[in-house]
Amino acid sequence: MEQLQYVGQHPEPVAMSASIDLPFPSETVSKKHLINPRAQDFTKALSEGKIPFVQLIECRQSVDDKKIEIVIFEVEVERSQKIVYDIQKKEKIASVFFSDERIFPEVLALRKDFPLVPHLNLRPWSYPKSLCLFDEPPEEILLRWTPLFFLERIRNWLTLTSGGELHREDQPLEPLLLGSTGSLIISESVHNDIFKGNIVRIGIKLLYVDGEKYTLLAENIGEKKEKGDKIPFIGTSFICPSKSHGIITQLPTTIAELNNFTAASGLDLLDGLRERLICWQKEKLNKDIMEKRLVIIMIFPVARRKESPVENVEKWSFFCDKNLKELGVALGLWQIKDGYIGLLIPADTSCNGDSVKIYPLRIMRSFSRNIANKLSGLTEKINKTKIAIIGLGALGSQLFLNLLRSGLGEWVLIDDDVLLPHNLARHALNGYALGKPKVDSLRLVAESILDSENFARSIRANVIAPESSEEEILQVFENSEVIIDAAASIGVSRHLSHDVSSSARRIAVFLTPSGLASILIAEDHSREFPLDSLEMQYYRFIANNPEMSNHLSRSKDNIMYGQSCRDVTSRMPNDLFSLHAAVCSQGIKSAIETKNSIVKIWTVNTPEMFVKVHGFKPSPVKNIKCENWTIKTDESFFSKIIKAREDRLPNETGGILIGSYDMHRKIIYVIDSILSPPDSLEWPTIYIRGSKGLEKQVESLKEKTQNNLVYIGEWHSHPDDAGCSMSKDDNVAFAWLNEIMTTAGLPTLMLIVSNRGQYSFYFH
Amino acid sequence: MHKVTFFPLGNADTCLVDLDCGRKLLFDYAHWKDFEDDKDLRIDLAKELKKDLDENERDYYDVVTFTHADADHIHGASEFFFLEHAQKYQDDDRVKIKELWVPAAMIIDKGLENDAAILRDEARYRLKSGEGIRVFSRPERLKKWLEDQGISLKDRIHLITNAGSTIPGFSKKTEGIEFFVHSPFSIVCDEEEIDRNEASLVLQGSFEIEDTETRILLTSDTTHEVWADIVNITKSKNNDGRLEWDIFKIPHHCSYKSLNNEKGKDETEPIEEVKWLLDKGQDRAILVSTSNAIPNNDDIDQPPHRQAANCYKNYAGKIDGEFVVTMEYPKKSKPDKLIIEIDSKGARLKKLIIVGGAAAIRRPAPRAGCNERFD
């Protein structure tokens, strides 16, 4: 036993010959004769009678000189009423201790009809079944080994197995947990066909070979000849007639042994293989196929009882140590002479493949959208949201990959940039993509990560000047449910807000110039809170929140002409950037899950590195048409004005209007007011707005919002029941304002507010 | 950043110096606005200065200087400042003066009236109490006046600064500016009749930011004769640097008399010493004429004189500099504050376009409201 090695999670089969109860000869010994320290400890714990639900039966020792010691005991299993697998109230267990203490004890269920369940070690014997207790490597388990820990792990295994709970989503359900021969990854495109038995032959790529361990990939690549060397394996699958129990109860090592199992359930594997080999051999066009090795995929539908519906499908795969040419010889189909195949007619059916060794492969599903969803806890209701994303720079690319890995969305990537060396500081792409369009490379990355058809499309275009892609982009927008603006440009944001015809929700994400905060602005589902208005409310929020006074400021050494408030400093580490990308992609997910509009600001406090979140409930938007202009404002603005008016009654009051212009689209955003300055004169029918402190306040607003909030006009109140018509004084004041604003090429705006929520905008 | 501000006041001087360290220094105060006259384009100086103080949340200047006691340098000061010598000048909304700077003439001059007399009394009061004052030059008559008050010169000597020295309390390293006194010379005040222009204050301020020096010549109504004396003495002391300038406050509202006795036909030719002085202008320096708009004829005898303006303009041209007139800046039809910012790149004349909202909020809005409905 000294040579016995454990590789990976599961012990190699231990070669032992059958005895009365155990698969190796042993004899009963007194517990005093035990020499293995763990066996001693375990026996002692069990025999002291202090531990309930367990009963020591006997101790044994191997009769050879390998000093294997076996402790046999009975445990009581905690079970629910409803059980999935037939685990009985009391189970007799043998624990096998090896003299090499690095080897974890083998645990055998001694009941003759112990069921075939998940998480059994496959052994060359079919009785007794070997429980696979641990996922962790033995060297870690042994650190924590105590008799009770060991016992409880066994009991827990039995409990979970009785309820059918002992498996994780990322583990195969099969009771096949094998040694070291490798994995076969089945891609989404062929998975269903393979397991319905619709594929007789499939090319299998070799992804990697590490000594004797192979990682193979079966995907829908057809049998393209140019792939030649990359597909050194040919896969073929067989379906066995359904059976009431699992078929393979011990590990087959040759084709002949495998055939014994399948034959028992009515499938002549040898015949099936012969038939397929003959067919393939006749294909003149594909001569090198005979040089490839065969991977056999076995599908065993399992029913609880005969005639009852299939509840489970056992999937097995093996690769053969011989190529098809040699396989044909081993199956008596032909002989090889001077490298040429000479067919035997009839075939020599005495050649049963016992010379062809087979090695088990662990079957794994590729990383499909479903698996991605499950592993990232994404709800399925949003997983196929149609998303167009504009701007695949550092932020866009990183959050796209985050969302990609959770299998969210059907994407169209729109950007016109190519990847340049300095981008590598923060972009999700790597050096292989240098000089290439970012969108195309990201699409390829997406395809390589997620095994899902049509996950992402790419359009290389500038969304504002799309030229030949215009039609395509229009189509995309029309079909999208969500349009994400990650372009770090207010121009693009407004374009998406106003100039794009689509019912898709707009979601904007961007970073502040300092790189210390990220912002997510999401429209509501029915777009009653449009992106541009939400953006304005965001400015109002930061302008009025003392904590946000440096929110949009940039470092002084980095001032360039005409920088917008979404240009991020070029000096910013990727770790900080990734943090924002993570926060924003989470934000996008939750935005898509709710129907409401959302404005969130996440600020990173360095160097402590905690993220503080700010947000507010957007205020309902009001649009007022004025000549060919639109005044966009919201209820929160009016509440402020109305309250100011009421506070000063019976006097009139007023102030200046704060907001923003979109000169291109003829929009005035009326967002806020600096209320009556202290040197104003307020009388019941007269108001003279003072100017004390105004310049400073307006300057500070502009600074806090990077010039996004500016002076846009004047307002004052009228007394109760005086209405909102302009008086003579008002006309003079309007004329004064008009002269000033016209010089600047700006529209003139005056608001008069009276009681009962009456108001009038005067505009020129 | 330091800031120097001039104001459109007609032929009158007021210059506000804001130091980077936060101190505010005012040189002269001449409030002339005629509120009855719609066409008066002069700025409401009192309001402008108060607004600035309000915004900076203070009610005082660190230093207020009166270069001399002529009306175009002090008009309205007795209504604006909080004066310590008499209670009637002590309302709450008056602006306080931490330190008052005056030429000695303002202490000893007997022939003063109105604002000048009030300010003289304030200066005397402060000198007597030995606090909040600095006097420039030490003529015999000052000593005598002190003795008449029962104070020895020795006890006040620390409050007196002579021409040829720097002003205590200001250094390039700490306050970001050093002042060098060029005038008045003590001798001037010992003549029987004091010529206030000759006895007025001329300073060179030398700002420093990040090793860049920017010099301003703060003149008053300096005549070419005074210039000649200043230049000659400066040269004789090898103090040439003390007359270099980046900002030149043109003396006496752009009068030819600061250049030469002769006006000249179209351009005044400066006397040798003034030529030398004007040649000390550094590249892209700024010449500021605190005056009415430059006329295009000689109808009025008073400054500004177009010939003098042409001379200064020429000098500005030679050094790629600026010649600006307070009542013409930025536009003759709407003169406004003239601001010069000083940083590590030297002086920069601000050329702000103030329209739209920025213009609307500078001053109160016109009367609004539903007034006539209730007539």
PDB file of N, CA and C in Angstrom, chain B residues 199-247:
ATOM      1  N   ALA B 199       4.093 116.496  -2.819  1.00  0.00           N
ATOM      2  CA  ALA B 199       4.218 115.822  -1.530  1.00  0.00           C
ATOM      3  C   ALA B 199       3.463 114.502  -1.494  1.00  0.00           C
ATOM      4  N   SER B 200       2.970 114.042  -2.668  1.00  0.00           N
ATOM      5  CA  SER B 200       2.130 112.844  -2.680  1.00  0.00           C
ATOM      6  C   SER B 200       2.985 111.574  -2.737  1.00  0.00           C
ATOM      7  N   LEU B 201       2.289 110.499  -2.523  1.00  0.00           N
ATOM      8  CA  LEU B 201       2.956 109.211  -2.341  1.00  0.00           C
ATOM      9  C   LEU B 201       3.187 108.524  -3.691  1.00  0.00           C
ATOM     10  N   VAL B 202       4.406 108.039  -3.890  1.00  0.00           N
ATOM     11  CA  VAL B 202       4.687 107.172  -5.047  1.00  0.00           C
ATOM     12  C   VAL B 202       5.353 105.913  -4.508  1.00  0.00           C
ATOM     13  N   LEU B 203       4.747 104.748  -4.849  1.00  0.00           N
ATOM     14  CA  LEU B 203       5.257 103.474  -4.335  1.00  0.00           C
ATOM     15  C   LEU B 203       5.531 102.516  -5.476  1.00  0.00           C
ATOM     16  N   GLN B 204       6.500 101.687  -5.258  1.00  0.00           N
ATOM     17  CA  GLN B 204       6.608 100.515  -6.132  1.00  0.00           C
ATOM     18  C   GLN B 204       6.235  99.292  -5.290  1.00  0.00           C
ATOM     19  N   GLY B 205       5.216  98.582  -5.773  1.00  0.00           N
ATOM     20  CA  GLY B 205       4.862  97.323  -5.119  1.00  0.00           C
ATOM     21  C   GLY B 205       5.483  96.198  -5.914  1.00  0.00           C
ATOM     22  N   SER B 206       6.089  95.257  -5.206  1.00  0.00           N
ATOM     23  CA  SER B 206       6.728  94.156  -5.918  1.00  0.00           C
ATOM     24  C   SER B 206       6.124  92.842  -5.437  1.00  0.00           C
ATOM     25  N   PHE B 207       5.232  92.299  -6.274  1.00  0.00           N
ATOM     26  CA  PHE B 207       4.579  91.025  -5.941  1.00  0.00           C
ATOM     27  C   PHE B 207       5.522  89.875  -6.235  1.00  0.00           C
ATOM     28  N   GLU B 208       5.401  88.837  -5.462  1.00  0.00           N
ATOM     29  CA  GLU B 208       6.181  87.650  -5.804  1.00  0.00           C
ATOM     30  C   GLU B 208       5.303  86.412  -5.675  1.00  0.00           C
ATOM     31  N   ILE B 209       5.285  85.641  -6.776  1.00  0.00           N
ATOM     32  CA  ILE B 209       4.603  84.343  -6.727  1.00  0.00           C
ATOM     33  C   ILE B 209       5.518  83.336  -7.416  1.00  0.00           C
ATOM     34  N   GLU B 210       5.866  82.313  -6.707  1.00  0.00           N
ATOM     35  CA  GLU B 210       6.729  81.259  -7.251  1.00  0.00           C
ATOM     36  C   GLU B 210       7.933  81.837  -7.994  1.00  0.00           C
ATOM     37  N   ASP B 211       8.635  82.719  -7.345  1.00  0.00           N
ATOM     38  CA  ASP B 211       9.868  83.315  -7.889  1.00  0.00           C
ATOM     39  C   ASP B 211       9.641  84.292  -9.040  1.00  0.00           C
ATOM     40  N   THR B 212       8.400  84.496  -9.428  1.00  0.00           N
ATOM     41  CA  THR B 212       8.159  85.502 -10.457  1.00  0.00           C
ATOM     42  C   THR B 212       7.821  86.821  -9.764  1.00  0.00           C
ATOM     43  N   GLU B 213       8.553  87.853 -10.173  1.00  0.00           N
ATOM     44  CA  GLU B 213       8.285  89.159  -9.586  1.00  0.00           C
ATOM     45  C   GLU B 213       7.460  89.991 -10.559  1.00  0.00           C
ATOM     46  N   THR B 214       6.457  90.638 -10.039  1.00  0.00           N
ATOM     47  CA  THR B 214       5.631  91.519 -10.858  1.00  0.00           C
ATOM     48  C   THR B 214       5.550  92.846 -10.124  1.00  0.00           C
ATOM     49  N   ARG B 215       5.938  93.924 -10.813  1.00  0.00           N
ATOM     50  CA  ARG B 215       6.048  95.203 -10.123  1.00  0.00           C
ATOM     51  C   ARG B 215       4.996  96.181 -10.592  1.00  0.00           C
ATOM     52  N   ILE B 216       4.420  96.877  -9.636  1.00  0.00           N
ATOM     53  CA  ILE B 216       3.438  97.898  -9.965  1.00  0.00           C
ATOM     54  C   ILE B 216       3.954  99.235  -9.452  1.00  0.00           C
ATOM     55  N   LEU B 217       3.856 100.248 -10.320  1.00  0.00           N
ATOM     56  CA  LEU B 217       4.195 101.602  -9.870  1.00  0.00           C
ATOM     57  C   LEU B 217       2.897 102.310  -9.545  1.00  0.00           C
ATOM     58  N   LEU B 218       2.709 102.571  -8.242  1.00  0.00           N
ATOM     59  CA  LEU B 218       1.497 103.249  -7.803  1.00  0.00           C
ATOM     60  C   LEU B 218       1.836 104.732  -7.652  1.00  0.00           C
ATOM     61  N   THR B 219       1.402 105.484  -8.646  1.00  0.00           N
ATOM     62  CA  THR B 219       1.707 106.911  -8.635  1.00  0.00           C
ATOM     63  C   THR B 219       0.474 107.648  -8.157  1.00  0.00           C
ATOM     64  N   SER B 220       0.648 108.939  -7.961  1.00  0.00           N
ATOM     65  CA  SER B 220      -0.543 109.754  -7.680  1.00  0.00           C
ATOM     66  C   SER B 220      -0.621 110.804  -8.799  1.00  0.00           C
ATOM     67  N   ASP B 221      -0.504 112.070  -8.422  1.00  0.00           N
ATOM     68  CA  ASP B 221      -0.535 113.073  -9.491  1.00  0.00           C
ATOM     69  C   ASP B 221       0.888 113.566  -9.765  1.00  0.00           C
ATOM     70  N   THR B 222       1.763 112.621  -9.906  1.00  0.00           N
ATOM     71  CA  THR B 222       3.191 112.909 -10.010  1.00  0.00           C
ATOM     72  C   THR B 222       3.516 113.768 -11.245  1.00  0.00           C
ATOM     73  N   THR B 223       4.244 114.846 -11.034  1.00  0.00           N
ATOM     74  CA  THR B 223       4.650 115.700 -12.157  1.00  0.00           C
ATOM     75  C   THR B 223       5.982 115.213 -12.718  1.00  0.00           C
ATOM     76  N   HIS B 224       6.324 115.755 -13.932  1.00  0.00           N
ATOM     77  CA  HIS B 224       7.592 115.306 -14.518  1.00  0.00           C
ATOM     78  C   HIS B 224       8.771 115.761 -13.685  1.00  0.00           C
ATOM     79  N   GLU B 225       8.566 116.862 -12.938  1.00  0.00           N
ATOM     80  CA  GLU B 225       9.672 117.309 -12.083  1.00  0.00           C
ATOM     81  C   GLU B 225       9.913 116.301 -10.956  1.00  0.00           C
ATOM     82  N   VAL B 226       8.821 115.846 -10.365  1.00  0.00           N
ATOM     83  CA  VAL B 226       8.973 114.839  -9.306  1.00  0.00           C
ATOM     84  C   VAL B 226       9.594 113.568  -9.878  1.00  0.00           C
ATOM     85  N   TRP B 227       9.103 113.184 -11.059  1.00  0.00           N
ATOM     86  CA  TRP B 227       9.693 111.998 -11.721  1.00  0.00           C
ATOM     87  C   TRP B 227      11.210 112.163 -11.888  1.00  0.00           C
ATOM     88  N   ALA B 228      11.594 113.393 -12.329  1.00  0.00           N
ATOM     89  CA  ALA B 228      13.021 113.629 -12.573  1.00  0.00           C
ATOM     90  C   ALA B 228      13.809 113.416 -11.283  1.00  0.00           C
ATOM     91  N   ASP B 229      13.280 113.963 -10.184  1.00  0.00           N
ATOM     92  CA  ASP B 229      13.954 113.765  -8.895  1.00  0.00           C
ATOM     93  C   ASP B 229      14.032 112.288  -8.533  1.00  0.00           C
ATOM     94  N   ILE B 230      12.870 111.605  -8.679  1.00  0.00           N
ATOM     95  CA  ILE B 230      12.808 110.175  -8.302  1.00  0.00           C
ATOM     96  C   ILE B 230      13.804 109.369  -9.135  1.00  0.00           C
ATOM     97  N   VAL B 231      13.787 109.657 -10.460  1.00  0.00           N
ATOM     98  CA  VAL B 231      14.666 108.888 -11.356  1.00  0.00           C
ATOM     99  C   VAL B 231      16.125 109.150 -11.001  1.00  0.00           C
ATOM    100  N   ASN B 232      16.456 110.402 -10.809  1.00  0.00           N
ATOM    101  CA  ASN B 232      17.857 110.732 -10.549  1.00  0.00           C
ATOM    102  C   ASN B 232      18.360 110.118  -9.249  1.00  0.00           C
ATOM    103  N   ILE B 233      17.540 110.203  -8.238  1.00  0.00           N
ATOM    104  CA  ILE B 233      17.996 109.660  -6.949  1.00  0.00           C
ATOM    105  C   ILE B 233      18.083 108.136  -7.017  1.00  0.00           C
ATOM    106  N   THR B 234      17.112 107.529  -7.720  1.00  0.00           N
ATOM    107  CA  THR B 234      17.109 106.067  -7.861  1.00  0.00           C
ATOM    108  C   THR B 234      18.363 105.598  -8.603  1.00  0.00           C
ATOM    109  N   LYS B 235      18.689 106.350  -9.710  1.00  0.00           N
ATOM    110  CA  LYS B 235      19.871 105.990 -10.482  1.00  0.00           C
ATOM    111  C   LYS B 235      21.126 106.166  -9.628  1.00  0.00           C
ATOM    112  N   SER B 236      21.143 107.282  -8.873  1.00  0.00           N
ATOM    113  CA  SER B 236      22.354 107.566  -8.099  1.00  0.00           C
ATOM    114  C   SER B 236      22.576 106.502  -7.023  1.00  0.00           C
ATOM    115  N   LYS B 237      21.495 105.889  -6.573  1.00  0.00           N
ATOM    116  CA  LYS B 237      21.629 104.853  -5.535  1.00  0.00           C
ATOM    117  C   LYS B 237      21.734 103.455  -6.147  1.00  0.00           C
ATOM    118  N   ASN B 238      21.867 103.445  -7.495  1.00  0.00           N
ATOM    119  CA  ASN B 238      21.928 102.148  -8.181  1.00  0.00           C
ATOM    120  C   ASN B 238      20.729 101.263  -7.851  1.00  0.00           C
ATOM    121  N   ASN B 239      19.597 101.917  -7.738  1.00  0.00           N
ATOM    122  CA  ASN B 239      18.369 101.213  -7.391  1.00  0.00           C
ATOM    123  C   ASN B 239      17.454 101.050  -8.603  1.00  0.00           C
ATOM    124  N   ASP B 240      18.073 100.940  -9.807  1.00  0.00           N
ATOM    125  CA  ASP B 240      17.275 100.931 -11.043  1.00  0.00           C
ATOM    126  C   ASP B 240      16.058 100.008 -10.962  1.00  0.00           C
ATOM    127  N   GLY B 241      16.288  98.855 -10.345  1.00  0.00           N
ATOM    128  CA  GLY B 241      15.212  97.856 -10.266  1.00  0.00           C
ATOM    129  C   GLY B 241      13.966  98.380  -9.577  1.00  0.00           C
ATOM    130  N   ARG B 242      14.139  99.375  -8.723  1.00  0.00           N
ATOM    131  CA  ARG B 242      12.998  99.903  -7.988  1.00  0.00           C
ATOM    132  C   ARG B 242      12.079 100.736  -8.866  1.00  0.00           C
ATOM    133  N   LEU B 243      12.526 100.987 -10.087  1.00  0.00           N
ATOM    134  CA  LEU B 243      11.632 101.714 -11.002  1.00  0.00           C
ATOM    135  C   LEU B 243      11.185 100.867 -12.181  1.00  0.00           C
ATOM    136  N   GLU B 244      11.550  99.604 -12.143  1.00  0.00           N
ATOM    137  CA  GLU B 244      11.014  98.721 -13.190  1.00  0.00           C
ATOM    138  C   GLU B 244       9.533  98.496 -12.912  1.00  0.00           C
ATOM    139  N   TRP B 245       8.785  98.298 -13.991  1.00  0.00           N
ATOM    140  CA  TRP B 245       7.348  98.114 -13.771  1.00  0.00           C
ATOM    141  C   TRP B 245       6.714  97.158 -14.777  1.00  0.00           C
ATOM    142  N   ASP B 246       5.716  96.432 -14.262  1.00  0.00           N
ATOM    143  CA  ASP B 246       4.875  95.575 -15.102  1.00  0.00           C
ATOM    144  C   ASP B 246       3.474  96.151 -15.190  1.00  0.00           C
ATOM    145  N   ILE B 247       3.142  96.930 -14.144  1.00  0.00           N
ATOM    146  CA  ILE B 247       1.872  97.651 -14.149  1.00  0.00           C
ATOM    147  C   ILE B 247       2.215  99.098 -13.792  1.00  0.00           C
TER     148      ILE B 247
END
